[in-house]
C-alpha positions as a Python dict, from the first residue, in 0.01 Angstrom:
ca = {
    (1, 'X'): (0, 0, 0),
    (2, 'X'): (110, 238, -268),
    (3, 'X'): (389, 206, -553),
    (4, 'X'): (581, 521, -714),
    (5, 'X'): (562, 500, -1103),
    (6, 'X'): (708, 866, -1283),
    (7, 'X'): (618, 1063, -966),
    (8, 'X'): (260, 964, -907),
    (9, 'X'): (133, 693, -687),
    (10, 'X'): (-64, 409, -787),
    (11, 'X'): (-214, 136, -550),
    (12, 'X'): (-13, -216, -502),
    (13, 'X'): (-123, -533, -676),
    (14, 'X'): (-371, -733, -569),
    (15, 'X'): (-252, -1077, -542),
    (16, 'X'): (-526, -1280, -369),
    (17, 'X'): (-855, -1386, -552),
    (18, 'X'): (-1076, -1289, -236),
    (19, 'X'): (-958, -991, -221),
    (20, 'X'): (-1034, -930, -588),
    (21, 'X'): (-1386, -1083, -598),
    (22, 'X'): (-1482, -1160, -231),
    (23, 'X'): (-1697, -849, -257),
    (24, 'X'): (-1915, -1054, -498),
    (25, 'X'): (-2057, -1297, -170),
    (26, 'X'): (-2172, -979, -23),
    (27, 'X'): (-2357, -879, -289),
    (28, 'X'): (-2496, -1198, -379),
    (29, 'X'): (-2733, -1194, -133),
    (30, 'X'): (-2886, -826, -178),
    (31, 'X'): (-3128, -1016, -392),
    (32, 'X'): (-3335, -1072, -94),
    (33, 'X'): (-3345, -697, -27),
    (34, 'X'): (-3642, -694, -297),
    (35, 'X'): (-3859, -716, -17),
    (36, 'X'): (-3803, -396, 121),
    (37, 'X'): (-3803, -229, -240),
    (38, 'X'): (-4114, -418, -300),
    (39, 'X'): (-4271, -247, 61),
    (40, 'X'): (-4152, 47, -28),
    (41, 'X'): (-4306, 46, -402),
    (42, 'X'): (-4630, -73, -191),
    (43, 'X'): (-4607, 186, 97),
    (44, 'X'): (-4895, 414, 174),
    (45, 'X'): (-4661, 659, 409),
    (46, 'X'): (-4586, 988, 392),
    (47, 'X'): (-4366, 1079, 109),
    (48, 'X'): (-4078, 1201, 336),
    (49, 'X'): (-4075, 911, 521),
    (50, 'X'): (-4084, 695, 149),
    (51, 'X'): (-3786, 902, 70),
    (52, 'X'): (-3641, 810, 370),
    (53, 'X'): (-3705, 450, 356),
    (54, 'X'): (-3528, 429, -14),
    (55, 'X'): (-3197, 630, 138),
    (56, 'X'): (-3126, 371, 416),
    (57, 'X'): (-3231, 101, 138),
    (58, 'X'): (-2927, 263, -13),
    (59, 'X'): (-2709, 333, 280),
    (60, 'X'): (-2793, 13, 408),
    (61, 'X'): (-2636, -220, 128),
    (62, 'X'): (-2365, -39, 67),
    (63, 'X'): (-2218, -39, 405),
    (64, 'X'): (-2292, -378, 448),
    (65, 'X'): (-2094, -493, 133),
    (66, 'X'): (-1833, -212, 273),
    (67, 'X'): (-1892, -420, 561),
    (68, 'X'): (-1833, -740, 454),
    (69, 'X'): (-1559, -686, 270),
    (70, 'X'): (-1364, -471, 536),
    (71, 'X'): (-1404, -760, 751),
    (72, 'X'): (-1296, -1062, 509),
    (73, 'X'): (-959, -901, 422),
    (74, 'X'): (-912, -776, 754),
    (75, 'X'): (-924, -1123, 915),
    (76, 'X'): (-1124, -992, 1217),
    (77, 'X'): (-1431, -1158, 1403),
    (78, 'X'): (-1478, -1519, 1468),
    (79, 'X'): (-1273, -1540, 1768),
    (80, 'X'): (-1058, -1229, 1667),
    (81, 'X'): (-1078, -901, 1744),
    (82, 'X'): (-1347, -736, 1485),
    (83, 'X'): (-1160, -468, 1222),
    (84, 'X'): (-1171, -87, 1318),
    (85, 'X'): (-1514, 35, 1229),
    (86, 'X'): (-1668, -251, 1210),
    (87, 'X'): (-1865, -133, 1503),
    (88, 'X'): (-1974, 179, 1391),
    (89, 'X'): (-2118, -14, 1047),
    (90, 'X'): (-2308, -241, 1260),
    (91, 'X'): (-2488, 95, 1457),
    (92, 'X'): (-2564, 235, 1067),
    (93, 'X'): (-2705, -80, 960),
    (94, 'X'): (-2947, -101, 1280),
    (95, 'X'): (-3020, 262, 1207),
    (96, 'X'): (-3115, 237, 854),
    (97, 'X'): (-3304, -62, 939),
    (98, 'X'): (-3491, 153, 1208),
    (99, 'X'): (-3574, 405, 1013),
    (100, 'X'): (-3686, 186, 726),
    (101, 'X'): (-4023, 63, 950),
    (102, 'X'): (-4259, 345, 907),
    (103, 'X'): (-4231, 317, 505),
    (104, 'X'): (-4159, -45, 533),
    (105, 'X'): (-4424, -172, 795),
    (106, 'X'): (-4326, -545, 949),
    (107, 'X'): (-4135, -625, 603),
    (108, 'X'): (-3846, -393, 748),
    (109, 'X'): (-3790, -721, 930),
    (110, 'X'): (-3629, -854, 642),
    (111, 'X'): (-3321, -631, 700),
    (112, 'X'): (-3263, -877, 1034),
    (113, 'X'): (-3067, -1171, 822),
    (114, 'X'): (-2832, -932, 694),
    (115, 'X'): (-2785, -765, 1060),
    (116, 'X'): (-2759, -1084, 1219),
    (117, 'X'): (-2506, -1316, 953),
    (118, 'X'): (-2284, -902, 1027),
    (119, 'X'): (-2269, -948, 1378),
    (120, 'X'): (-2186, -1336, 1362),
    (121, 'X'): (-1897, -1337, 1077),
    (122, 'X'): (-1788, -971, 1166),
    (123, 'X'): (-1826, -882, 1519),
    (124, 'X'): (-1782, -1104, 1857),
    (125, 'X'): (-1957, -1385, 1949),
    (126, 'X'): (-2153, -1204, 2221),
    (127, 'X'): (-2284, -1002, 1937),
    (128, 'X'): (-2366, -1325, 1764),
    (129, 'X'): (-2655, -1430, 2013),
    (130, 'X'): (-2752, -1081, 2113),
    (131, 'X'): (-2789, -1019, 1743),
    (132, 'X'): (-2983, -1368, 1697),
    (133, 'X'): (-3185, -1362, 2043),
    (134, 'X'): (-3298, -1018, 1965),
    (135, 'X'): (-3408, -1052, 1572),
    (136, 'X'): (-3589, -1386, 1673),
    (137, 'X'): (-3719, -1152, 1976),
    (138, 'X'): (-3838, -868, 1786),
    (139, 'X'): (-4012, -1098, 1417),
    (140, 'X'): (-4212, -1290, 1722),
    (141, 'X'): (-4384, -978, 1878),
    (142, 'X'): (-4414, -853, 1524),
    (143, 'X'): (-4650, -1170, 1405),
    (144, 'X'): (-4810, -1265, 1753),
    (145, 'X'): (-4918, -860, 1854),
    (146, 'X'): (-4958, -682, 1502),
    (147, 'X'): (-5247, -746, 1320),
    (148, 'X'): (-5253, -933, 1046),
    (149, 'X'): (-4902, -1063, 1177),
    (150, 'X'): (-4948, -1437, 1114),
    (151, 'X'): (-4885, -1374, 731),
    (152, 'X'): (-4482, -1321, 805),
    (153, 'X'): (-4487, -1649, 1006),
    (154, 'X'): (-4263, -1802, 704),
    (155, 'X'): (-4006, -1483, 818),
    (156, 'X'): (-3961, -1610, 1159),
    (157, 'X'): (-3843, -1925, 1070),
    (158, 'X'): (-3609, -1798, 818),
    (159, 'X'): (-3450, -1594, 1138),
    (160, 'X'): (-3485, -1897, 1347),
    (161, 'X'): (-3297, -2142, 1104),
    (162, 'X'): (-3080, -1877, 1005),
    (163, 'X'): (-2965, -1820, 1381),
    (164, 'X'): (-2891, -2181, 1423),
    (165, 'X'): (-2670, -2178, 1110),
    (166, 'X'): (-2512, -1903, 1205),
    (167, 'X'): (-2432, -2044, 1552),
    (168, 'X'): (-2273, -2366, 1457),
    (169, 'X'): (-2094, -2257, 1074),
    (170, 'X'): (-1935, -1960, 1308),
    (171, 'X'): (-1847, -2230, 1567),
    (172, 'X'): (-1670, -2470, 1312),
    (173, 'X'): (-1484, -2155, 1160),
    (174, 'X'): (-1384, -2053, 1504),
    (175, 'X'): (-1268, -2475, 1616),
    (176, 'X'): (-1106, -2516, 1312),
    (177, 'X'): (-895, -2218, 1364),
    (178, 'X'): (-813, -2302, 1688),
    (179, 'X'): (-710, -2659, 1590),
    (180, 'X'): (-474, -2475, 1280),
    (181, 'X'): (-344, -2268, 1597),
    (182, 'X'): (-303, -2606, 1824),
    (183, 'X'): (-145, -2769, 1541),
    (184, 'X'): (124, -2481, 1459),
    (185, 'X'): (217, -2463, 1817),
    (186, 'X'): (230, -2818, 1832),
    (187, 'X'): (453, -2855, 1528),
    (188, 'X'): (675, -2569, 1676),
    (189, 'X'): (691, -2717, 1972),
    (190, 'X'): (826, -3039, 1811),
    (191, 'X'): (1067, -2845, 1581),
    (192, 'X'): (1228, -2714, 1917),
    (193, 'X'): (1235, -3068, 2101),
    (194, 'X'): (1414, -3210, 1749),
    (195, 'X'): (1622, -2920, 1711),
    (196, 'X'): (1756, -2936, 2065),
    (197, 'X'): (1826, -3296, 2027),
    (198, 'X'): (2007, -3237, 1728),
    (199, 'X'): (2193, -2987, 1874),
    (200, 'X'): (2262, -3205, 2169),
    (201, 'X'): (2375, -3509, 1963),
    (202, 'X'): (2618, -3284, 1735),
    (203, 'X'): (2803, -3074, 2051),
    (204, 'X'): (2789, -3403, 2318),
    (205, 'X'): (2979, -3589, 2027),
    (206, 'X'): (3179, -3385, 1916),
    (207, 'X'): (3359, -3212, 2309),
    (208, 'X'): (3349, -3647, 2399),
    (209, 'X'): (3595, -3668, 2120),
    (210, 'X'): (3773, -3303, 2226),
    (211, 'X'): (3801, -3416, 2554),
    (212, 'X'): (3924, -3783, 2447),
    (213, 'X'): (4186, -3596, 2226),
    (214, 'X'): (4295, -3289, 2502),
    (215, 'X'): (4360, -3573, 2755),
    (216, 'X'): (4590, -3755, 2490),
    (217, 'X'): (4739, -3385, 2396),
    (218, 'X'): (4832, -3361, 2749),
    (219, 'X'): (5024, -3658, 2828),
    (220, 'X'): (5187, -3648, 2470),
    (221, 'X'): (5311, -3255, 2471),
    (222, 'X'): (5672, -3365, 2704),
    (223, 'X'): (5701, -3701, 2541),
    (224, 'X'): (5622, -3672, 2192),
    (225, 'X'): (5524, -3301, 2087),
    (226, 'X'): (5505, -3353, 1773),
    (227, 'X'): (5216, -3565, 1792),
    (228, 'X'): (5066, -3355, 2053),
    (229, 'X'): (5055, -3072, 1787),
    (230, 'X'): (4880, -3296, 1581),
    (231, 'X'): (4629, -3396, 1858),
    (232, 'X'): (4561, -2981, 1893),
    (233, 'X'): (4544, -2942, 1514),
    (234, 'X'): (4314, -3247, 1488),
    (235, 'X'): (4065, -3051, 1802),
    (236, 'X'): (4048, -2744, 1602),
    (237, 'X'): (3946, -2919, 1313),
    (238, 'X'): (3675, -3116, 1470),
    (239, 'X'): (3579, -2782, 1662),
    (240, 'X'): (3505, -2596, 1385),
    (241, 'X'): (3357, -2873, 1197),
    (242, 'X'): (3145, -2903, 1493),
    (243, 'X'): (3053, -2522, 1525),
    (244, 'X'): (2965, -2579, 1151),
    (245, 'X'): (2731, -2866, 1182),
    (246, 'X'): (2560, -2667, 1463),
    (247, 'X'): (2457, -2366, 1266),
    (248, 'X'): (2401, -2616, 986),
    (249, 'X'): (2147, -2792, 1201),
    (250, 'X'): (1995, -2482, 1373),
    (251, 'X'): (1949, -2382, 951),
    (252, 'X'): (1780, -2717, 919),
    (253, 'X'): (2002, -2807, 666),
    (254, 'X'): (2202, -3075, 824),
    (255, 'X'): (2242, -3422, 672),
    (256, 'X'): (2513, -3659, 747),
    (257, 'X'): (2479, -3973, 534),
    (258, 'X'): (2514, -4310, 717),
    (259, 'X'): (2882, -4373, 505),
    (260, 'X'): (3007, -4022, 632),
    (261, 'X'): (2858, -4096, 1008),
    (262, 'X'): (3073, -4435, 974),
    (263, 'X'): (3391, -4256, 865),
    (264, 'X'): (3379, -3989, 1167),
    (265, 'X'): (3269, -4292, 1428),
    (266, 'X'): (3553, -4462, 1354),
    (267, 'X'): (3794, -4163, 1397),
    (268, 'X'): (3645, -4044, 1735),
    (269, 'X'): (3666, -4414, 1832),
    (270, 'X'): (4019, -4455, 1768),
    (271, 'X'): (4121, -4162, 1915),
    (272, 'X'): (4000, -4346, 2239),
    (273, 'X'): (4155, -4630, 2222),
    (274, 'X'): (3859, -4793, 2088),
    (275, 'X'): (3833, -5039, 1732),
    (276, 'X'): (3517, -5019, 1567),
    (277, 'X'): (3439, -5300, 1276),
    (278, 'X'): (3202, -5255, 1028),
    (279, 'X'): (2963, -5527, 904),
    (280, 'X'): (2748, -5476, 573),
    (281, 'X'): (2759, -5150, 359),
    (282, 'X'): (2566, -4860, 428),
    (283, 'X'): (2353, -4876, 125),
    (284, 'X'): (2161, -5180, 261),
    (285, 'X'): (1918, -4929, 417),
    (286, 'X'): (1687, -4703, 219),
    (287, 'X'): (1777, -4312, 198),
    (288, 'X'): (1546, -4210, 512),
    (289, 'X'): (1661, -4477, 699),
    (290, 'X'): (1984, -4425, 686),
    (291, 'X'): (1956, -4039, 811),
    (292, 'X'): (1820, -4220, 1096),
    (293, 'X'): (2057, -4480, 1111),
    (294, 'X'): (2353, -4220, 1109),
    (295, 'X'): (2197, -4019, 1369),
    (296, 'X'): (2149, -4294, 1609),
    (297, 'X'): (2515, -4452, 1547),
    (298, 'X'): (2645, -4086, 1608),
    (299, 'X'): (2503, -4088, 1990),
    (300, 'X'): (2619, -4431, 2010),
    (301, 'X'): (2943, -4374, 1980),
    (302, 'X'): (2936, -4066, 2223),
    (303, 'X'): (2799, -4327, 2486),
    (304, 'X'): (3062, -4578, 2398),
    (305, 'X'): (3344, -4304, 2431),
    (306, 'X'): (3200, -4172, 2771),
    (307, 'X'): (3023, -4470, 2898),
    (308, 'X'): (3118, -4805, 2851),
    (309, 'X'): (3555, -4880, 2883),
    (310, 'X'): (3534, -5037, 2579),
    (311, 'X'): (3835, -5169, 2390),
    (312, 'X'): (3665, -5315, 2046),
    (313, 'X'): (3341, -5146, 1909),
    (314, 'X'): (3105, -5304, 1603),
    (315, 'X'): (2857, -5184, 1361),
    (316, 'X'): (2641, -5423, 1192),
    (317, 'X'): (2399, -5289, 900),
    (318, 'X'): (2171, -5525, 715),
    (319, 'X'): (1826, -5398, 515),
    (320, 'X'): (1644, -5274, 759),
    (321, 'X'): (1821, -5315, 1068),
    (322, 'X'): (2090, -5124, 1221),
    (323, 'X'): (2311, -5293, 1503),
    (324, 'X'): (2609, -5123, 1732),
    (325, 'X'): (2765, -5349, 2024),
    (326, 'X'): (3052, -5306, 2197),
    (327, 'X'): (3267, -5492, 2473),
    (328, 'X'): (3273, -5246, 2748),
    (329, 'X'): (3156, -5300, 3105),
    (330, 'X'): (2772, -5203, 2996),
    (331, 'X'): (2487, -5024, 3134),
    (332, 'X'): (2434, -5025, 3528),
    (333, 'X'): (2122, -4942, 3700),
    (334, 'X'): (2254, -4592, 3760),
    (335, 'X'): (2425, -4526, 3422),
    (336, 'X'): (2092, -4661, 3254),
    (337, 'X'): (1849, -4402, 3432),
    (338, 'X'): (2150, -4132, 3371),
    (339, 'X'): (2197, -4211, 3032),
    (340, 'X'): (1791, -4238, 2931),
    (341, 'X'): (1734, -3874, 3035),
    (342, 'X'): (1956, -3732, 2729),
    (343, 'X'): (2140, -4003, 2494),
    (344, 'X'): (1910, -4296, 2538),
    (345, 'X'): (1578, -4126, 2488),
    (346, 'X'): (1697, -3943, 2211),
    (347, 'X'): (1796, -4246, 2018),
    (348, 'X'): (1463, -4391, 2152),
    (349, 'X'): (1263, -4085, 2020),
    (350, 'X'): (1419, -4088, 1685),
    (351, 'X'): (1305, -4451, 1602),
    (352, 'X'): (1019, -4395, 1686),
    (353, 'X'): (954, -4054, 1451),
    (354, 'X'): (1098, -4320, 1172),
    (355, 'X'): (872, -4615, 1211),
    (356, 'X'): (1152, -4828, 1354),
    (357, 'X'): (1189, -5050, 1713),
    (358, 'X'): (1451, -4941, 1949),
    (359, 'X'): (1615, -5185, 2165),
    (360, 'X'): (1899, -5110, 2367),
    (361, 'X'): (2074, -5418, 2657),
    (362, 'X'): (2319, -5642, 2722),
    (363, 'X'): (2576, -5755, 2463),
    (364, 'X'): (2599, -6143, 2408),
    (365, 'X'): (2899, -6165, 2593),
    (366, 'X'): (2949, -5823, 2755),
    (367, 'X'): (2899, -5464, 2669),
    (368, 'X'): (2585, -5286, 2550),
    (369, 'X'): (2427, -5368, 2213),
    (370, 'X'): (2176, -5122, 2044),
    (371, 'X'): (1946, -5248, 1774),
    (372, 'X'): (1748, -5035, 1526),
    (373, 'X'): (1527, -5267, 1334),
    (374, 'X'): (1235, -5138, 1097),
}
């Protein structure tokens, strides 16, 4: 990326520390190249093919910082695809290191670690253990059929151990992304489950209470339109204060404090024919729990509006407990197994993401009483 400045371009910030000095852990390691400068310092071949040995010496490190780096701050290999080119590097480092044996002898084989830790972190996995099978391949012929060949034994089992590190760092890297990946669509999928049941708490509150107030609207507008205009100005207040709340929620900004939650209850309630009493302040529960609290009291009230018959309503809040009962005719078999499919399980599923029991039954005398206790 490139940035006009007084009608020349200059290249864009780098912002990330690896991509300033992650070019430094390729080059670390071209310390163990010294054993190809030292074969070729050694070498009793032809001068052209001396010459040629120290020009893929060359060619050889710098693609494979090039390499390296292409490849770190392109975020390819280890279960991705590998960068564009990356390919085409990996046939010039196997060429160089080809062409490095007749000046180089059997310590050409030391180009291998670099070839195989390029096909591991940079390439695909079935490069990995072509890569590895082949180098560990290739340095045993060299010590078991060569004369002399024995003496490079301590090279083998560099290749060996350094295949087996290679297989199970790469195979962490690669889990652990997977498990980041998991996780995200995990959390996602969560966000969507507590969005919709946001979502479906806000609008199945707020058309109960529409509904409650159309219905009274429609019996009032011959007998008493005056109040019937007030019914209609009352829905499209709470309709826009419910389309409000929606996009609020869908922001992730919504947050309706338990006091608030009370207030609105008791409105909706009344506007069914339904009393609510309040017992206790809201402040008796902590800050979280009382986002919780309001939440669950909101679908309560929904369920007492659409559910229950009831004539008297009550809210009980103590520290750490949250209590609504009411007087209606209370949850049947049917209207149980109807109501735990939306309303019910919601409620459940949000005391449960707070740390807090759920308990929903009979009243004490009749009605339905729902207790949030953490």
């Amino acid at each position: 990326m490139t940035a006009q400045q007084g009608g020349t371009e200059r290249p864009a910030a780098i912002t990330s520390h690896w991509d300033r000095y992650g070019w430094l852990m390729a080059v670390v390691w071209m310390i163990f190249l010294a054993y190809p400068v030292i074969a070729l310092l050694r070498s009793d071949a032809s001068r052209a093919w001396i010459v040629t040995g120290w020009v893929a010496l060359v060619v050889f490190a710098a693609v494979y910082v090039v390499g390296f780096v292409r490849g770190s701050r392109g975020g390819g290999g280890l279960g991705s695809p590998p960068v564009p080119g990356q390919w085409m590097l990996f046939a010039v480092l196997t060429v160089c290191a080809a062409l490095s044996v007749p000046a180089e002898g059997p310590l050409a084989l030391s180009f291998l670690p670099f070839i195989m830790s390029f096909a591991s972190y940079g390439l695909t996995r079935a490069a990995h253990w072509v890569t590895s099978i082949v180098a560990v391949l290739m340095t045993a012929a060299c010590i078991f059929l060569l004369p002399g060949g024995t003496s490079y034994f301590a090279l083998l089992v560099v290749v060996m151990l350094l295949g087996v590190v290679n297989t199970v760092s790469t195979w962490l890297i690669i889990r652990s992304a997977q498990a980041e990946r998991l996780g995200l669509e995990l959390a996602t999928s969560e966000g969507r489950e507590a969005l919709a049941r946001d979502v479906h708490d806000l609008i199945g509150h707020s058309l109960t209470v529409v509904q409650l107030k159309s219905q009274l609207a429609a019996r009032l507008i011959d007998s008493d339109p005056e109040r019937a205009k007030t019914e209609l100005a009352a829905i499209t207040a709470l309709t826009a204060e419910a389309l409000a709340a929606a996009r609020a929620t869908v922001a992730g900004a919504r947050s309706t404090t338990l006091g608030e939650q009370l207030a609105s209850s008791g409105e909706a309630l009344a506007a069914g024919g339904v009393t609510l009493q309040v017992r206790g302040a809201p402040d008796a529960l902590s800050p979280a729990q009382e986002l919780t609290a309001s939440w669950i009291l909101r679908e309560a009230t929904t369920n007492v509006l659409r559910h229950s018959a009831a004539r008297q309503a009550r809210v009980t809040v103590s520290p750490g407990r949250l209590v609504i009962e009411d007087d209606g005719r209370g949850l049947d078999e049917g209207q149980t197994a109807a109501a735990e499919s939306s309303g019910i399980r919601g409620m459940r599923e949000r005391a449960a993401a707070a740390g807090a029991a759920f308990r929903i039954g009979p009243a004490a005398e009749a009605g339905t009483r729902v207790e949030v206790r953490w």
